[in-house]
Coordinates of N, CA and C in Angstrom, one line a residue:
I1 N 117.7 -88.1 93.5 CA 117.2 -86.8 93.9 C 115.7 -87.0 94.4
K2 N 115.3 -86.4 95.6 CA 114.0 -86.5 96.1 C 113.0 -85.7 95.1
I3 N 111.9 -86.6 94.8 CA 110.8 -86.1 94.1 C 109.6 -86.4 94.8
S4 N 108.7 -85.4 94.8 CA 107.4 -85.7 95.4 C 106.2 -85.7 94.2
I5 N 105.4 -86.6 94.3 CA 104.3 -86.9 93.5 C 103.0 -87.2 94.2
G6 N 102.1 -86.0 94.3 CA 101.2 -86.1 95.3 C 101.3 -86.6 96.5
G7 N 102.4 -86.1 97.3 CA 102.8 -86.3 98.5 C 103.8 -87.4 99.0
L8 N 103.7 -88.4 97.9 CA 104.6 -89.5 97.8 C 106.1 -89.2 97.5
V9 N 107.0 -89.2 98.5 CA 108.3 -88.8 98.2 C 109.3 -90.0 97.9
E10 N 110.0 -90.1 96.8 CA 110.8 -91.1 96.4 C 112.1 -90.6 96.0
S11 N 113.1 -91.3 96.1 CA 114.5 -91.0 95.4 C 114.6 -91.6 94.1
F12 N 115.0 -90.7 93.1 CA 115.1 -90.9 91.9 C 116.6 -90.8 91.3
V13 N 117.0 -91.6 90.4 CA 118.4 -91.4 90.0 C 118.1 -90.5 88.7
F14 N 119.2 -89.5 88.9 CA 119.3 -88.5 88.0 C 120.1 -89.1 86.7
D15 N 119.2 -89.0 85.5 CA 119.9 -89.7 84.3 C 119.4 -88.9 83.1
T16 N 120.4 -88.0 82.7 CA 120.3 -87.2 81.4 C 120.1 -88.0 80.2
G17 N 120.4 -89.4 80.2 CA 120.1 -90.1 79.0 C 118.9 -90.7 78.9
A18 N 117.9 -90.5 80.0 CA 116.7 -91.1 79.9 C 115.8 -90.0 79.3
S19 N 115.0 -90.5 78.4 CA 114.1 -89.4 77.7 C 113.1 -88.9 78.7
D20 N 112.4 -89.7 79.5 CA 111.4 -89.3 80.4 C 111.8 -89.6 81.8
V21 N 110.8 -89.4 82.6 CA 110.8 -89.8 84.0 C 110.4 -91.3 83.9
L22 N 111.1 -92.1 84.7 CA 110.8 -93.6 84.6 C 110.3 -94.0 86.1
I23 N 109.1 -94.4 86.2 CA 108.6 -94.9 87.5 C 108.2 -96.4 87.4
S24 N 108.2 -97.2 88.6 CA 108.0 -98.6 88.6 C 106.5 -98.8 88.6
K25 N 106.2 -100.0 88.2 CA 104.7 -100.4 88.2 C 104.1 -100.3 89.7
E26 N 104.9 -100.5 90.6 CA 104.6 -100.3 92.1 C 104.1 -98.8 92.3
M27 N 105.0 -98.2 91.9 CA 104.5 -96.6 92.0 C 103.4 -96.2 91.3
E28 N 103.2 -96.8 90.2 CA 102.0 -96.3 89.3 C 101.0 -97.0 90.1
K29 N 100.8 -98.2 90.6 CA 99.8 -98.7 91.4 C 99.3 -97.9 92.6
N30 N 100.4 -97.3 93.3 CA 100.4 -96.5 94.3 C 99.6 -95.1 93.9
L31 N 100.1 -94.5 92.9 CA 99.6 -93.4 92.4 C 98.0 -93.5 91.9
I32 N 97.7 -94.6 91.3 CA 96.3 -95.0 91.0 C 95.4 -95.0 92.3
S33 N 95.8 -95.8 93.2 CA 95.0 -96.1 94.4 C 94.9 -94.7 95.2
R34 N 95.8 -93.7 95.2 CA 95.5 -92.5 95.6 C 94.7 -91.6 94.8
G35 N 94.4 -91.9 93.6 CA 93.6 -91.2 92.9 C 94.3 -90.0 92.1
L36 N 95.7 -90.3 92.0 CA 96.5 -89.2 91.4 C 96.7 -89.6 89.8
L37 N 96.6 -90.9 89.6 CA 96.6 -91.1 87.9 C 95.0 -91.6 87.7
K38 N 94.7 -91.2 86.5 CA 93.5 -91.7 86.0 C 93.7 -92.0 84.6
K39 N 92.6 -92.9 84.1 CA 92.7 -93.2 82.6 C 93.3 -91.9 81.6
T40 N 92.7 -90.7 82.0 CA 92.9 -89.6 81.0 C 94.5 -89.2 81.2
N41 N 95.3 -89.7 82.0 CA 96.5 -89.3 82.2 C 97.4 -90.2 81.3
Y42 N 96.8 -91.2 80.7 CA 97.6 -92.1 79.8 C 97.9 -91.8 78.3
L43 N 99.0 -92.1 77.8 CA 99.3 -91.5 76.4 C 99.5 -92.9 75.6
K44 N 99.8 -92.8 74.4 CA 100.0 -93.8 73.5 C 101.2 -94.7 74.0
D45 N 101.5 -95.8 74.1 CA 102.7 -96.6 74.4 C 104.1 -96.0 73.6
G46 N 105.1 -95.9 74.2 CA 106.2 -95.5 73.5 C 107.2 -96.6 73.3
L47 N 108.1 -96.2 72.4 CA 109.2 -97.1 72.1 C 110.5 -96.5 72.6
Y48 N 111.5 -97.2 73.3 CA 112.6 -96.6 74.0 C 113.9 -97.6 73.6
R49 N 114.7 -96.7 73.4 CA 116.1 -97.6 73.1 C 116.9 -97.5 74.4
I50 N 117.1 -98.7 74.9 CA 117.9 -98.8 76.2 C 119.3 -99.0 76.2
A51 N 120.1 -99.0 77.1 CA 121.6 -98.8 77.2 C 122.3 -99.9 76.2
D52 N 121.7 -101.1 76.2 CA 122.2 -102.2 75.5 C 121.9 -102.2 73.8
G53 N 121.1 -101.1 73.6 CA 120.9 -100.9 72.2 C 119.5 -101.4 71.8
S54 N 118.9 -102.2 72.5 CA 117.6 -102.9 72.0 C 116.4 -101.8 72.4
I55 N 115.3 -102.1 71.8 CA 114.2 -101.2 71.7 C 113.2 -101.9 72.5
I56 N 112.4 -101.3 73.5 CA 111.5 -101.8 74.4 C 110.2 -100.9 74.1
K57 N 109.0 -101.5 74.5 CA 107.9 -100.8 74.5 C 107.3 -100.8 76.0
Q58 N 106.9 -99.4 76.1 CA 106.5 -99.1 77.7 C 105.2 -98.2 77.7
R59 N 104.4 -98.5 78.6 CA 103.2 -97.5 78.9 C 103.9 -96.2 79.2
R60 N 103.0 -95.0 78.6 CA 103.5 -93.8 78.9 C 102.3 -93.1 79.5
L61 N 102.6 -92.0 80.5 CA 101.5 -91.3 81.0 C 101.9 -89.8 81.3
L62 N 101.2 -89.0 81.7 CA 101.5 -87.7 82.2 C 101.2 -87.7 83.7
I63 N 102.4 -87.3 84.4 CA 102.1 -87.1 85.8 C 101.6 -85.8 86.0
P64 N 100.3 -85.6 86.5 CA 99.8 -84.2 86.5 C 100.5 -83.3 87.5
K65 N 101.2 -83.5 88.5 CA 102.0 -82.6 89.3 C 103.1 -83.3 89.9
L66 N 104.2 -82.8 89.8 CA 105.6 -83.2 90.3 C 106.3 -82.2 91.0
K67 N 106.9 -82.4 92.2 CA 107.6 -81.3 92.8 C 109.1 -81.8 92.9
I68 N 109.9 -81.0 92.6 CA 111.3 -81.1 92.8 C 111.9 -79.8 93.4
G69 N 112.6 -80.0 94.4 CA 113.1 -78.8 95.2 C 111.9 -77.8 95.6
N70 N 112.0 -76.5 95.1 CA 111.2 -75.6 95.1 C 110.1 -75.3 94.0
F71 N 110.2 -76.3 93.1 CA 109.5 -76.1 91.6 C 108.2 -77.2 91.7
T72 N 107.2 -76.8 91.3 CA 106.0 -77.7 91.0 C 106.0 -77.7 89.4
L73 N 106.0 -78.8 89.0 CA 105.7 -79.0 87.4 C 104.5 -79.7 87.2
T74 N 103.7 -79.4 86.0 CA 102.7 -80.1 85.8 C 102.8 -80.8 84.3
N75 N 102.1 -81.8 84.3 CA 102.0 -82.7 83.1 C 103.4 -83.2 82.3
V76 N 104.2 -83.9 83.4 CA 105.4 -84.4 83.2 C 105.3 -85.8 82.5
E77 N 105.9 -85.9 81.4 CA 105.9 -87.3 80.8 C 106.6 -88.2 81.5
A78 N 106.0 -89.5 81.5 CA 106.6 -90.5 82.2 C 106.3 -91.8 81.6
S79 N 107.4 -92.9 81.8 CA 107.0 -94.3 81.6 C 107.0 -95.2 82.5
V80 N 106.4 -96.3 82.3 CA 106.5 -97.2 83.4 C 107.2 -98.5 83.0
T81 N 108.1 -98.9 84.1 CA 109.0 -100.1 83.9 C 108.6 -101.2 84.7
D82 N 109.0 -102.5 84.4 CA 108.8 -103.8 85.2 C 109.7 -103.6 86.3
S83 N 110.9 -103.0 86.4 CA 111.8 -102.9 87.5 C 111.5 -101.9 88.4
N84 N 112.3 -102.0 89.5 CA 112.0 -100.9 90.7 C 112.7 -99.8 90.4
T85 N 113.3 -99.5 89.2 CA 114.0 -98.4 89.0 C 113.3 -97.1 88.8
L86 N 113.7 -95.9 89.4 CA 113.2 -94.4 89.3 C 114.0 -93.6 88.8
L87 N 113.8 -93.2 87.6 CA 114.7 -92.2 86.9 C 114.3 -91.0 86.6
L88 N 115.1 -89.9 86.9 CA 114.7 -88.5 86.6 C 115.4 -88.2 85.4
G89 N 114.5 -88.0 84.1 CA 115.0 -88.0 82.9 C 114.9 -86.4 82.2
K90 N 114.8 -86.4 80.9 CA 114.7 -85.2 80.2 C 113.5 -84.5 80.2
S91 N 112.3 -85.3 80.4 CA 111.1 -84.7 80.4 C 110.8 -83.6 81.6
V92 N 111.6 -83.9 82.7 CA 111.8 -83.0 83.8 C 112.7 -81.8 83.4
L93 N 114.0 -82.1 83.0 CA 114.9 -81.2 82.8 C 114.5 -80.2 81.7
D94 N 113.7 -80.6 80.8 CA 113.4 -79.9 79.8 C 112.3 -78.6 80.1
K95 N 111.9 -78.9 81.2 CA 110.8 -77.8 81.7 C 111.6 -76.6 82.4
F96 N 112.8 -76.7 82.3 CA 113.7 -75.6 83.0 C 114.6 -75.0 81.9
K97 N 114.6 -73.6 82.1 CA 115.6 -72.7 81.2 C 116.9 -73.3 81.1
T98 N 117.5 -73.6 82.4 CA 118.8 -74.0 82.6 C 118.9 -75.0 83.6
W99 N 119.9 -75.9 83.6 CA 120.0 -76.8 84.7 C 121.7 -77.0 84.7
N100 N 122.1 -77.4 86.0 CA 123.5 -77.5 86.0 C 123.8 -78.6 87.0
V101 N 124.9 -79.4 86.9 CA 125.3 -80.2 88.1 C 126.4 -79.6 88.7
D102 N 126.5 -79.4 90.1 CA 127.6 -78.7 90.7 C 128.3 -80.1 91.3
N103 N 129.5 -80.5 90.7 CA 130.1 -81.7 91.2 C 130.8 -81.5 92.5
V104 N 131.0 -80.1 92.8 CA 131.7 -80.0 94.3 C 130.6 -80.3 95.4
T105 N 129.4 -79.6 95.2 CA 128.5 -79.8 96.3 C 127.3 -80.9 96.1
Q106 N 127.7 -81.5 94.8 CA 126.7 -82.8 94.5 C 125.2 -82.4 94.5
T107 N 124.9 -81.2 93.9 CA 123.7 -80.7 93.7 C 123.2 -80.5 92.2
L108 N 122.0 -80.4 92.0 CA 121.3 -80.1 90.8 C 120.8 -78.8 90.9
E109 N 121.3 -78.0 90.0 CA 120.9 -76.4 90.1 C 119.9 -76.3 88.9
L110 N 118.6 -75.7 89.3 CA 117.4 -75.7 88.3 C 117.1 -74.2 88.4
N111 N 116.9 -73.7 87.0 CA 116.5 -72.3 86.9 C 115.4 -72.3 85.8
K112 N 114.3 -71.7 86.2 CA 113.0 -71.6 85.3 C 113.2 -70.5 84.4

């Protein structure tokens, strides 16, 4: 799913099992260099249970503004990973009244 953060557009994997949006260290550095992330955006580190059952600690932050489709969301919780994986998780989906995956058209339908 195409997501825009500060004009930086990237493809994220839709993952309803992910608690937050997951961004890479590379994306984090890019957002910092563009002035889109500041020290005030960072939260306390979080503990996350991953697919293999283990628990990992990751940096957490609030993305000030994120665009998905025709929607602009503010203060979206995200965590930073060592891998190049970008995930669209529940911290985005929870900002909508309803959401649905249309398997025929392979689209994500969002309703505020």
